[in-house]
């Protein structure tokens, strides 16, 4: 597997209102929204790379100073933007060919930001195929917070219980500590036998990044400043990614079991859009159009904005709920949902104690 392989079943499946993913796909194709967007991606990739390079140039030039923490903040943002470019590449939005997708995917993921492209592809494919499934979506399974009271049974220990009690706000704090796990996920996947293809290349490039990163930081900065730089940079990078991905599905319907809904409602009812805007589109890398992205993962990022009114009209016309809110409301909904889950867990525990 060399790119995110999320695709609906070939047999047309209908919603309650008679709509099908195949029918919607034909409308999207007719509007040219699945066509390549070469100019956009050439400029986007070049600009993002130059912005990242400028950050490392500033780091080398600044030398031994606490102002490097400002550079760390800058690099955290552009690491996140580079990760979004990796996401576009992994979905074959840029190139259709396997070779170019692989080469640029490993370059952006493993070398530039230190995330295993092979691990991410497998992880992200499962998420796209089973969004918000309590046991099949790794974005639900691997979180420390829980999205349904039944998940509390698999959480043990004082820290896990503390997280559940305070998860409505800890969701925005925990990503600060996730960077170490994300960087090592490729190695963990290899040990577990889940890194199926190009294992040696993947781990080699990942090791090169980590070695070069550590060497550069500790050569320019003394130990205390180097550790402070790494923490600020990596924690904010991880937080940025967490804030980008949180509104996409969290706080929406979850499900369990082997029976899956049809493809169209499966993607639409578990996804949340953030109302469009130029700044939001830039900061969230098009993932604020999460419904359109999940329905058409290979749709180039700049076309998602144009697809949004078409998809929304189709869904509402065929009796399918289409959830779109402001940015602030999205995070508020997530916190309310997590607080409600916590309340249910505590009520169940108290009830069990009384018996």
mmCIF file of C-alpha atoms in Angstrom:
data_model
loop_
_atom_site.group_PDB
_atom_site.id
_atom_site.type_symbol
_atom_site.label_atom_id
_atom_site.label_comp_id
_atom_site.label_asym_id
_atom_site.label_seq_id
_atom_site.Cartn_x
_atom_site.Cartn_y
_atom_site.Cartn_z
ATOM 1 C CA UNK A 1 0.000 0.000 0.000
ATOM 2 C CA UNK A 2 1.605 3.230 -1.127
ATOM 3 C CA UNK A 3 -1.210 5.719 -0.746
ATOM 4 C CA UNK A 4 -4.376 6.057 1.270
ATOM 5 C CA UNK A 5 -6.749 3.503 -0.241
ATOM 6 C CA UNK A 6 -10.186 4.666 0.827
ATOM 7 C CA UNK A 7 -12.862 3.858 -1.700
ATOM 8 C CA UNK A 8 -16.570 3.018 -1.630
ATOM 9 C CA UNK A 9 -17.935 -0.373 -2.686
ATOM 10 C CA UNK A 10 -18.483 -0.738 -6.419
ATOM 11 C CA UNK A 11 -22.157 -1.643 -5.959
ATOM 12 C CA UNK A 12 -24.345 1.474 -5.772
ATOM 13 C CA UNK A 13 -25.834 1.972 -2.308
ATOM 14 C CA UNK A 14 -28.724 4.257 -1.539
ATOM 15 C CA UNK A 15 -29.503 6.599 1.317
ATOM 16 C CA UNK A 16 -32.955 6.739 2.826
ATOM 17 C CA UNK A 17 -33.776 9.467 0.326
ATOM 18 C CA UNK A 18 -32.578 7.518 -2.695
ATOM 19 C CA UNK A 19 -29.190 9.170 -3.232
ATOM 20 C CA UNK A 20 -26.087 7.146 -4.063
ATOM 21 C CA UNK A 21 -22.386 7.847 -3.890
ATOM 22 C CA UNK A 22 -22.061 6.862 -7.558
ATOM 23 C CA UNK A 23 -24.656 9.435 -8.575
ATOM 24 C CA UNK A 24 -22.954 12.147 -6.526
ATOM 25 C CA UNK A 25 -19.596 11.167 -8.004
ATOM 26 C CA UNK A 26 -20.923 11.697 -11.522
ATOM 27 C CA UNK A 27 -22.089 15.200 -10.574
ATOM 28 C CA UNK A 28 -18.695 16.008 -9.101
ATOM 29 C CA UNK A 29 -16.856 14.649 -12.138
ATOM 30 C CA UNK A 30 -19.073 16.617 -14.514
ATOM 31 C CA UNK A 31 -18.105 19.795 -12.627
ATOM 32 C CA UNK A 32 -14.398 18.967 -13.138
ATOM 33 C CA UNK A 33 -13.773 18.763 -9.403
ATOM 34 C CA UNK A 34 -11.739 15.540 -9.578
ATOM 35 C CA UNK A 35 -9.336 16.928 -12.195
ATOM 36 C CA UNK A 36 -5.694 17.544 -11.260
ATOM 37 C CA UNK A 37 -4.653 20.984 -10.003
ATOM 38 C CA UNK A 38 -1.011 21.135 -11.069
ATOM 39 C CA UNK A 39 -0.423 24.873 -10.709
ATOM 40 C CA UNK A 40 -1.817 24.997 -7.193
ATOM 41 C CA UNK A 41 0.214 22.080 -5.901
ATOM 42 C CA UNK A 42 3.446 23.193 -7.541
ATOM 43 C CA UNK A 43 3.148 26.564 -5.847
ATOM 44 C CA UNK A 44 1.916 25.101 -2.560
ATOM 45 C CA UNK A 45 4.683 22.512 -2.284
ATOM 46 C CA UNK A 46 7.398 24.991 -3.280
ATOM 47 C CA UNK A 47 6.166 27.712 -0.917
ATOM 48 C CA UNK A 48 5.810 25.317 2.032
ATOM 49 C CA UNK A 49 9.286 23.881 1.474
ATOM 50 C CA UNK A 50 10.847 27.352 1.224
ATOM 51 C CA UNK A 51 9.054 28.502 4.383
ATOM 52 C CA UNK A 52 10.349 25.442 6.230
ATOM 53 C CA UNK A 53 13.866 25.987 4.875
ATOM 54 C CA UNK A 54 13.708 29.626 5.983
ATOM 55 C CA UNK A 55 12.944 28.464 9.496
ATOM 56 C CA UNK A 56 15.989 26.194 9.648
ATOM 57 C CA UNK A 57 18.120 28.953 8.128
ATOM 58 C CA UNK A 58 16.973 31.324 10.874
ATOM 59 C CA UNK A 59 17.767 28.633 13.443
ATOM 60 C CA UNK A 60 21.342 28.246 12.155
ATOM 61 C CA UNK A 61 21.824 32.028 11.943
ATOM 62 C CA UNK A 62 20.412 32.864 15.387
ATOM 63 C CA UNK A 63 22.809 30.611 17.266
ATOM 64 C CA UNK A 64 22.937 30.368 21.050
ATOM 65 C CA UNK A 65 20.005 32.524 22.184
ATOM 66 C CA UNK A 66 16.651 32.081 23.879
ATOM 67 C CA UNK A 67 15.117 33.759 20.812
ATOM 68 C CA UNK A 68 15.360 30.282 19.313
ATOM 69 C CA UNK A 69 12.082 29.532 21.078
ATOM 70 C CA UNK A 70 10.410 31.944 18.649
ATOM 71 C CA UNK A 71 12.005 29.979 15.811
ATOM 72 C CA UNK A 72 10.604 26.816 17.413
ATOM 73 C CA UNK A 73 7.086 28.275 17.260
ATOM 74 C CA UNK A 74 7.578 29.222 13.615
ATOM 75 C CA UNK A 75 8.897 25.766 12.727
ATOM 76 C CA UNK A 76 6.032 24.083 14.586
ATOM 77 C CA UNK A 77 3.555 25.837 12.310
ATOM 78 C CA UNK A 78 5.420 24.954 9.119
ATOM 79 C CA UNK A 79 5.935 21.368 10.235
ATOM 80 C CA UNK A 80 2.149 21.250 10.461
ATOM 81 C CA UNK A 81 1.744 22.778 7.015
ATOM 82 C CA UNK A 82 4.253 20.258 5.633
ATOM 83 C CA UNK A 83 2.214 17.499 7.251
ATOM 84 C CA UNK A 84 -0.861 18.775 5.409
ATOM 85 C CA UNK A 85 1.042 18.630 2.110
ATOM 86 C CA UNK A 86 2.008 15.047 3.006
ATOM 87 C CA UNK A 87 -1.688 14.352 3.541
ATOM 88 C CA UNK A 88 -2.523 15.674 0.063
ATOM 89 C CA UNK A 89 0.232 13.557 -1.482
ATOM 90 C CA UNK A 90 -0.815 10.434 0.418
ATOM 91 C CA UNK A 91 -4.338 10.728 -0.968
ATOM 92 C CA UNK A 92 -2.920 10.972 -4.509
ATOM 93 C CA UNK A 93 -4.372 14.424 -4.913
ATOM 94 C CA UNK A 94 -1.120 15.572 -6.496
ATOM 95 C CA UNK A 95 0.174 12.629 -8.542
ATOM 96 C CA UNK A 96 -1.683 9.524 -9.617
ATOM 97 C CA UNK A 97 1.451 7.468 -10.206
ATOM 98 C CA UNK A 98 2.738 5.249 -7.409
ATOM 99 C CA UNK A 99 6.397 6.172 -7.864
ATOM 100 C CA UNK A 100 6.013 9.942 -7.504
ATOM 101 C CA UNK A 101 3.505 9.582 -4.702
ATOM 102 C CA UNK A 102 5.884 7.337 -2.784
ATOM 103 C CA UNK A 103 8.960 9.473 -3.388
ATOM 104 C CA UNK A 104 7.325 12.740 -2.370
ATOM 105 C CA UNK A 105 5.390 11.099 0.453
ATOM 106 C CA UNK A 106 8.533 9.704 2.083
ATOM 107 C CA UNK A 107 10.352 12.994 1.470
ATOM 108 C CA UNK A 108 7.736 15.123 3.193
ATOM 109 C CA UNK A 109 6.777 12.667 5.943
ATOM 110 C CA UNK A 110 9.946 10.822 6.940
ATOM 111 C CA UNK A 111 12.654 13.329 6.022
ATOM 112 C CA UNK A 112 11.020 16.720 6.601
ATOM 113 C CA UNK A 113 8.794 16.111 9.638
ATOM 114 C CA UNK A 114 9.863 12.708 11.005
ATOM 115 C CA UNK A 115 6.624 10.756 10.603
ATOM 116 C CA UNK A 116 6.598 7.303 9.026
ATOM 117 C CA UNK A 117 4.778 7.545 5.699
ATOM 118 C CA UNK A 118 4.192 3.796 5.614
ATOM 119 C CA UNK A 119 2.673 3.759 9.095
ATOM 120 C CA UNK A 120 0.531 6.815 8.371
ATOM 121 C CA UNK A 121 -0.869 5.406 5.114
ATOM 122 C CA UNK A 122 -2.076 2.208 6.791
ATOM 123 C CA UNK A 123 -3.427 4.085 9.786
ATOM 124 C CA UNK A 124 -5.214 6.712 7.698
ATOM 125 C CA UNK A 125 -6.704 4.178 5.294
ATOM 126 C CA UNK A 126 -8.409 2.360 8.159
ATOM 127 C CA UNK A 127 -9.725 5.666 9.477
ATOM 128 C CA UNK A 128 -11.226 6.647 6.117
ATOM 129 C CA UNK A 129 -12.878 3.278 5.645
ATOM 130 C CA UNK A 130 -14.369 3.163 9.149
ATOM 131 C CA UNK A 131 -14.702 6.720 10.521
ATOM 132 C CA UNK A 132 -15.819 6.913 14.153
ATOM 133 C CA UNK A 133 -16.041 3.142 14.554
ATOM 134 C CA UNK A 134 -15.195 2.273 18.152
ATOM 135 C CA UNK A 135 -12.993 -0.698 17.264
ATOM 136 C CA UNK A 136 -12.039 -0.229 13.590
ATOM 137 C CA UNK A 137 -11.081 3.454 13.437
ATOM 138 C CA UNK A 138 -7.538 3.842 14.837
ATOM 139 C CA UNK A 139 -8.158 7.556 15.400
ATOM 140 C CA UNK A 140 -10.775 6.511 17.959
ATOM 141 C CA UNK A 141 -8.994 3.481 19.407
ATOM 142 C CA UNK A 142 -5.620 5.099 20.078
ATOM 143 C CA UNK A 143 -6.903 8.229 21.814
ATOM 144 C CA UNK A 144 -6.577 8.553 25.570
ATOM 145 C CA UNK A 145 -9.982 10.233 25.743
ATOM 146 C CA UNK A 146 -13.071 8.122 25.146
ATOM 147 C CA UNK A 147 -16.009 8.884 22.858
ATOM 148 C CA UNK A 148 -18.494 6.355 24.267
ATOM 149 C CA UNK A 149 -18.990 5.079 27.835
ATOM 150 C CA UNK A 150 -18.307 1.499 26.732
ATOM 151 C CA UNK A 151 -14.680 2.441 26.039
ATOM 152 C CA UNK A 152 -14.056 3.066 29.736
ATOM 153 C CA UNK A 153 -13.850 -0.709 30.285
ATOM 154 C CA UNK A 154 -10.568 -0.812 28.369
ATOM 155 C CA UNK A 155 -9.050 2.052 30.351
ATOM 156 C CA UNK A 156 -7.356 1.148 33.615
ATOM 157 C CA UNK A 157 -4.948 2.886 35.959
ATOM 158 C CA UNK A 158 -5.028 6.202 37.799
ATOM 159 C CA UNK A 159 -3.886 8.311 34.851
ATOM 160 C CA UNK A 160 -6.467 6.787 32.499
ATOM 161 C CA UNK A 161 -9.250 7.443 34.991
ATOM 162 C CA UNK A 162 -8.003 10.994 35.511
ATOM 163 C CA UNK A 163 -8.121 11.609 31.763
ATOM 164 C CA UNK A 164 -11.696 10.326 31.533
ATOM 165 C CA UNK A 165 -12.798 12.551 34.416
ATOM 166 C CA UNK A 166 -11.317 15.684 32.793
ATOM 167 C CA UNK A 167 -11.348 14.805 29.116
ATOM 168 C CA UNK A 168 -13.551 17.712 28.034
ATOM 169 C CA UNK A 169 -10.528 20.016 28.397
ATOM 170 C CA UNK A 170 -7.657 17.527 28.407
ATOM 171 C CA UNK A 171 -8.370 16.806 24.719
ATOM 172 C CA UNK A 172 -6.639 20.115 24.010
ATOM 173 C CA UNK A 173 -3.724 19.441 26.361
ATOM 174 C CA UNK A 174 -2.870 15.802 25.614
ATOM 175 C CA UNK A 175 -1.628 16.518 22.050
ATOM 176 C CA UNK A 176 1.233 18.467 23.624
ATOM 177 C CA UNK A 177 2.579 15.104 24.799
ATOM 178 C CA UNK A 178 1.798 13.054 21.685
ATOM 179 C CA UNK A 179 4.799 14.087 19.572
ATOM 180 C CA UNK A 180 7.136 11.445 20.985
ATOM 181 C CA UNK A 181 4.654 8.667 20.220
ATOM 182 C CA UNK A 182 3.965 9.982 16.714
ATOM 183 C CA UNK A 183 7.656 10.073 15.809
ATOM 184 C CA UNK A 184 8.167 6.518 17.053
ATOM 185 C CA UNK A 185 4.987 5.073 15.510
ATOM 186 C CA UNK A 186 6.884 3.840 12.454
ATOM 187 C CA UNK A 187 9.323 1.876 14.599
ATOM 188 C CA UNK A 188 6.455 0.493 16.694
ATOM 189 C CA UNK A 189 4.586 -0.532 13.543
ATOM 190 C CA UNK A 190 7.704 -2.328 12.255
ATOM 191 C CA UNK A 191 8.116 -4.230 15.535
ATOM 192 C CA UNK A 192 4.443 -5.231 15.467
ATOM 193 C CA UNK A 193 4.707 -6.341 11.836
ATOM 194 C CA UNK A 194 2.359 -3.641 10.568
ATOM 195 C CA UNK A 195 4.855 -1.860 8.337
ATOM 196 C CA UNK A 196 4.283 -4.010 5.278
ATOM 197 C CA UNK A 197 6.107 -2.280 2.411
ATOM 198 C CA UNK A 198 9.486 -0.577 2.037
ATOM 199 C CA UNK A 199 10.202 -1.205 5.703
ATOM 200 C CA UNK A 200 13.972 -0.638 5.477
ATOM 201 C CA UNK A 201 13.596 2.563 3.434
ATOM 202 C CA UNK A 202 10.920 3.887 5.753
ATOM 203 C CA UNK A 203 12.891 3.303 8.952
ATOM 204 C CA UNK A 204 16.160 4.477 7.403
ATOM 205 C CA UNK A 205 14.695 7.818 6.333
ATOM 206 C CA UNK A 206 12.991 8.186 9.698
ATOM 207 C CA UNK A 207 16.282 7.554 11.485
ATOM 208 C CA UNK A 208 18.063 10.071 9.222
ATOM 209 C CA UNK A 209 15.528 12.743 10.167
ATOM 210 C CA UNK A 210 15.740 12.078 13.896
ATOM 211 C CA UNK A 211 19.548 11.937 13.840
ATOM 212 C CA UNK A 212 19.882 15.121 11.748
ATOM 213 C CA UNK A 213 17.318 16.957 13.885
ATOM 214 C CA UNK A 214 18.975 16.025 17.161
ATOM 215 C CA UNK A 215 22.477 16.757 15.864
ATOM 216 C CA UNK A 216 21.494 20.167 14.514
ATOM 217 C CA UNK A 217 19.737 21.254 17.695
ATOM 218 C CA UNK A 218 22.440 20.102 20.103
ATOM 219 C CA UNK A 219 25.257 21.450 17.932
ATOM 220 C CA UNK A 220 23.772 24.948 17.810
ATOM 221 C CA UNK A 221 22.353 25.127 21.338
ATOM 222 C CA UNK A 222 23.647 24.113 24.771
ATOM 223 C CA UNK A 223 21.721 21.248 26.431
ATOM 224 C CA UNK A 224 19.179 23.269 28.429
ATOM 225 C CA UNK A 225 18.228 25.509 25.503
ATOM 226 C CA UNK A 226 18.257 22.535 23.122
ATOM 227 C CA UNK A 227 15.795 20.611 25.294
ATOM 228 C CA UNK A 228 13.596 23.699 25.643
ATOM 229 C CA UNK A 229 13.672 24.214 21.850
ATOM 230 C CA UNK A 230 12.734 20.585 21.163
ATOM 231 C CA UNK A 231 9.878 20.638 23.657
ATOM 232 C CA UNK A 232 8.368 23.908 22.377
ATOM 233 C CA UNK A 233 8.789 22.933 18.738
ATOM 234 C CA UNK A 234 7.487 19.387 18.967
ATOM 235 C CA UNK A 235 4.729 20.063 21.497
ATOM 236 C CA UNK A 236 3.281 22.927 19.448
ATOM 237 C CA UNK A 237 3.621 20.923 16.227
ATOM 238 C CA UNK A 238 1.682 18.087 17.838
ATOM 239 C CA UNK A 239 -0.897 20.508 19.251
ATOM 240 C CA UNK A 240 -1.403 22.097 15.839
ATOM 241 C CA UNK A 241 -2.079 18.699 14.287
ATOM 242 C CA UNK A 242 -4.426 17.835 17.142
ATOM 243 C CA UNK A 243 -6.406 21.040 16.694
ATOM 244 C CA UNK A 244 -6.610 20.486 12.930
ATOM 245 C CA UNK A 245 -7.990 16.963 13.205
ATOM 246 C CA UNK A 246 -10.197 17.351 16.298
ATOM 247 C CA UNK A 247 -13.206 19.047 14.608
ATOM 248 C CA UNK A 248 -13.359 16.521 11.779
ATOM 249 C CA UNK A 249 -15.247 13.718 13.568
ATOM 250 C CA UNK A 250 -15.017 14.045 17.344
ATOM 251 C CA UNK A 251 -18.301 14.559 19.132
ATOM 252 C CA UNK A 252 -20.333 13.049 16.293
ATOM 253 C CA UNK A 253 -22.087 9.685 15.980
ATOM 254 C CA UNK A 254 -20.019 6.617 16.840
ATOM 255 C CA UNK A 255 -20.850 2.998 16.129
ATOM 256 C CA UNK A 256 -19.664 -0.536 16.799
ATOM 257 C CA UNK A 257 -20.182 -4.033 15.400
ATOM 258 C CA UNK A 258 -19.590 -5.613 12.025
ATOM 259 C CA UNK A 259 -22.543 -4.115 10.148
ATOM 260 C CA UNK A 260 -21.517 -0.863 8.477
ATOM 261 C CA UNK A 261 -23.864 1.774 7.003
ATOM 262 C CA UNK A 262 -23.768 2.463 3.275
ATOM 263 C CA UNK A 263 -20.768 4.480 2.094
ATOM 264 C CA UNK A 264 -22.514 7.827 1.621
ATOM 265 C CA UNK A 265 -24.157 8.106 5.073
ATOM 266 C CA UNK A 266 -21.126 6.452 6.711
ATOM 267 C CA UNK A 267 -18.921 9.331 5.598
ATOM 268 C CA UNK A 268 -21.400 12.214 5.841
ATOM 269 C CA UNK A 269 -22.980 11.464 9.222
ATOM 270 C CA UNK A 270 -19.635 11.006 10.975
ATOM 271 C CA UNK A 271 -18.004 14.166 9.579
ATOM 272 C CA UNK A 272 -18.248 17.828 10.508
ATOM 273 C CA UNK A 273 -17.512 20.795 8.263
ATOM 274 C CA UNK A 274 -16.220 24.125 9.491
ATOM 275 C CA UNK A 275 -17.696 27.085 7.654
ATOM 276 C CA UNK A 276 -15.362 28.173 4.847
ATOM 277 C CA UNK A 277 -13.073 31.173 4.929
ATOM 278 C CA UNK A 278 -9.696 31.980 3.403
ATOM 279 C CA UNK A 279 -7.837 31.849 6.725
ATOM 280 C CA UNK A 280 -9.606 28.674 7.847
ATOM 281 C CA UNK A 281 -8.925 27.001 4.499
ATOM 282 C CA UNK A 282 -5.225 27.812 4.876
ATOM 283 C CA UNK A 283 -4.817 26.852 8.533
ATOM 284 C CA UNK A 284 -6.761 23.588 8.202
ATOM 285 C CA UNK A 285 -5.389 22.629 4.801
ATOM 286 C CA UNK A 286 -8.841 22.002 3.343
ATOM 287 C CA UNK A 287 -9.739 19.526 6.095
ATOM 288 C CA UNK A 288 -12.389 21.975 7.260
ATOM 289 C CA UNK A 289 -14.313 20.528 4.279
ATOM 290 C CA UNK A 290 -14.248 17.155 5.998
ATOM 291 C CA UNK A 291 -17.482 15.839 4.479
ATOM 292 C CA UNK A 292 -16.293 16.475 0.934
ATOM 293 C CA UNK A 293 -12.835 15.135 1.737
ATOM 294 C CA UNK A 294 -14.202 11.884 3.153
ATOM 295 C CA UNK A 295 -16.554 11.383 0.236
ATOM 296 C CA UNK A 296 -13.790 12.125 -2.301
ATOM 297 C CA UNK A 297 -10.355 11.659 -0.671
ATOM 298 C CA UNK A 298 -8.584 12.079 -4.016
ATOM 299 C CA UNK A 299 -10.219 15.429 -4.753
ATOM 300 C CA UNK A 300 -7.485 18.108 -4.927
ATOM 301 C CA UNK A 301 -7.544 20.437 -1.953
ATOM 302 C CA UNK A 302 -8.400 23.643 -3.891
ATOM 303 C CA UNK A 303 -11.527 21.991 -5.353
ATOM 304 C CA UNK A 304 -13.080 21.161 -1.978
ATOM 305 C CA UNK A 305 -14.428 24.695 -1.558
ATOM 306 C CA UNK A 306 -16.172 24.503 -4.933
ATOM 307 C CA UNK A 307 -17.536 21.022 -4.178
ATOM 308 C CA UNK A 308 -19.041 22.050 -0.846
ATOM 309 C CA UNK A 309 -22.298 23.684 -2.046
ATOM 310 C CA UNK A 310 -22.881 20.883 -4.559
ATOM 311 C CA UNK A 311 -22.417 18.137 -1.957
ATOM 312 C CA UNK A 312 -24.462 19.983 0.647
ATOM 313 C CA UNK A 313 -27.367 20.472 -1.759
ATOM 314 C CA UNK A 314 -27.248 16.813 -2.791
ATOM 315 C CA UNK A 315 -27.229 15.560 0.798
ATOM 316 C CA UNK A 316 -30.079 17.784 1.955
ATOM 317 C CA UNK A 317 -32.112 17.028 -1.167
ATOM 318 C CA UNK A 318 -31.833 13.304 -0.411
ATOM 319 C CA UNK A 319 -32.679 13.576 3.269
ATOM 320 C CA UNK A 320 -29.130 13.230 4.591
ATOM 321 C CA UNK A 321 -28.066 15.461 7.474
ATOM 322 C CA UNK A 322 -25.159 17.781 6.624
ATOM 323 C CA UNK A 323 -23.343 19.120 9.702
ATOM 324 C CA UNK A 324 -21.576 22.450 9.224
ATOM 325 C CA UNK A 325 -20.741 24.874 12.052
ATOM 326 C CA UNK A 326 -18.411 27.716 12.965
ATOM 327 C CA UNK A 327 -14.922 26.949 14.241
ATOM 328 C CA UNK A 328 -15.777 27.930 17.820
ATOM 329 C CA UNK A 329 -18.961 25.854 17.775
ATOM 330 C CA UNK A 330 -17.048 22.806 16.540
ATOM 331 C CA UNK A 331 -14.721 22.792 19.562
ATOM 332 C CA UNK A 332 -17.646 23.566 21.881
ATOM 333 C CA UNK A 333 -19.559 20.554 20.532
ATOM 334 C CA UNK A 334 -16.551 18.303 21.111
ATOM 335 C CA UNK A 335 -16.131 19.438 24.715
ATOM 336 C CA UNK A 336 -19.845 19.028 25.442
ATOM 337 C CA UNK A 337 -19.823 15.518 23.997
ATOM 338 C CA UNK A 338 -16.768 14.454 25.999
ATOM 339 C CA UNK A 339 -18.264 15.950 29.169
ATOM 340 C CA UNK A 340 -21.482 14.015 28.569
ATOM 341 C CA UNK A 341 -19.535 10.765 28.135
ATOM 342 C CA UNK A 342 -17.664 11.467 31.378
ATOM 343 C CA UNK A 343 -20.965 12.078 33.152
ATOM 344 C CA UNK A 344 -22.366 8.771 31.910
ATOM 345 C CA UNK A 345 -19.273 6.875 33.026
ATOM 346 C CA UNK A 346 -19.357 8.422 36.492
ATOM 347 C CA UNK A 347 -23.074 7.741 36.834
ATOM 348 C CA UNK A 348 -22.532 4.106 35.896
ATOM 349 C CA UNK A 349 -19.684 3.814 38.399
ATOM 350 C CA UNK A 350 -21.776 5.330 41.180
ATOM 351 C CA UNK A 351 -24.673 3.091 40.292
ATOM 352 C CA UNK A 352 -22.430 0.048 40.375
ATOM 353 C CA UNK A 353 -21.028 1.110 43.728
ATOM 354 C CA UNK A 354 -24.504 1.431 45.225
ATOM 355 C CA UNK A 355 -25.388 -2.099 44.203
#
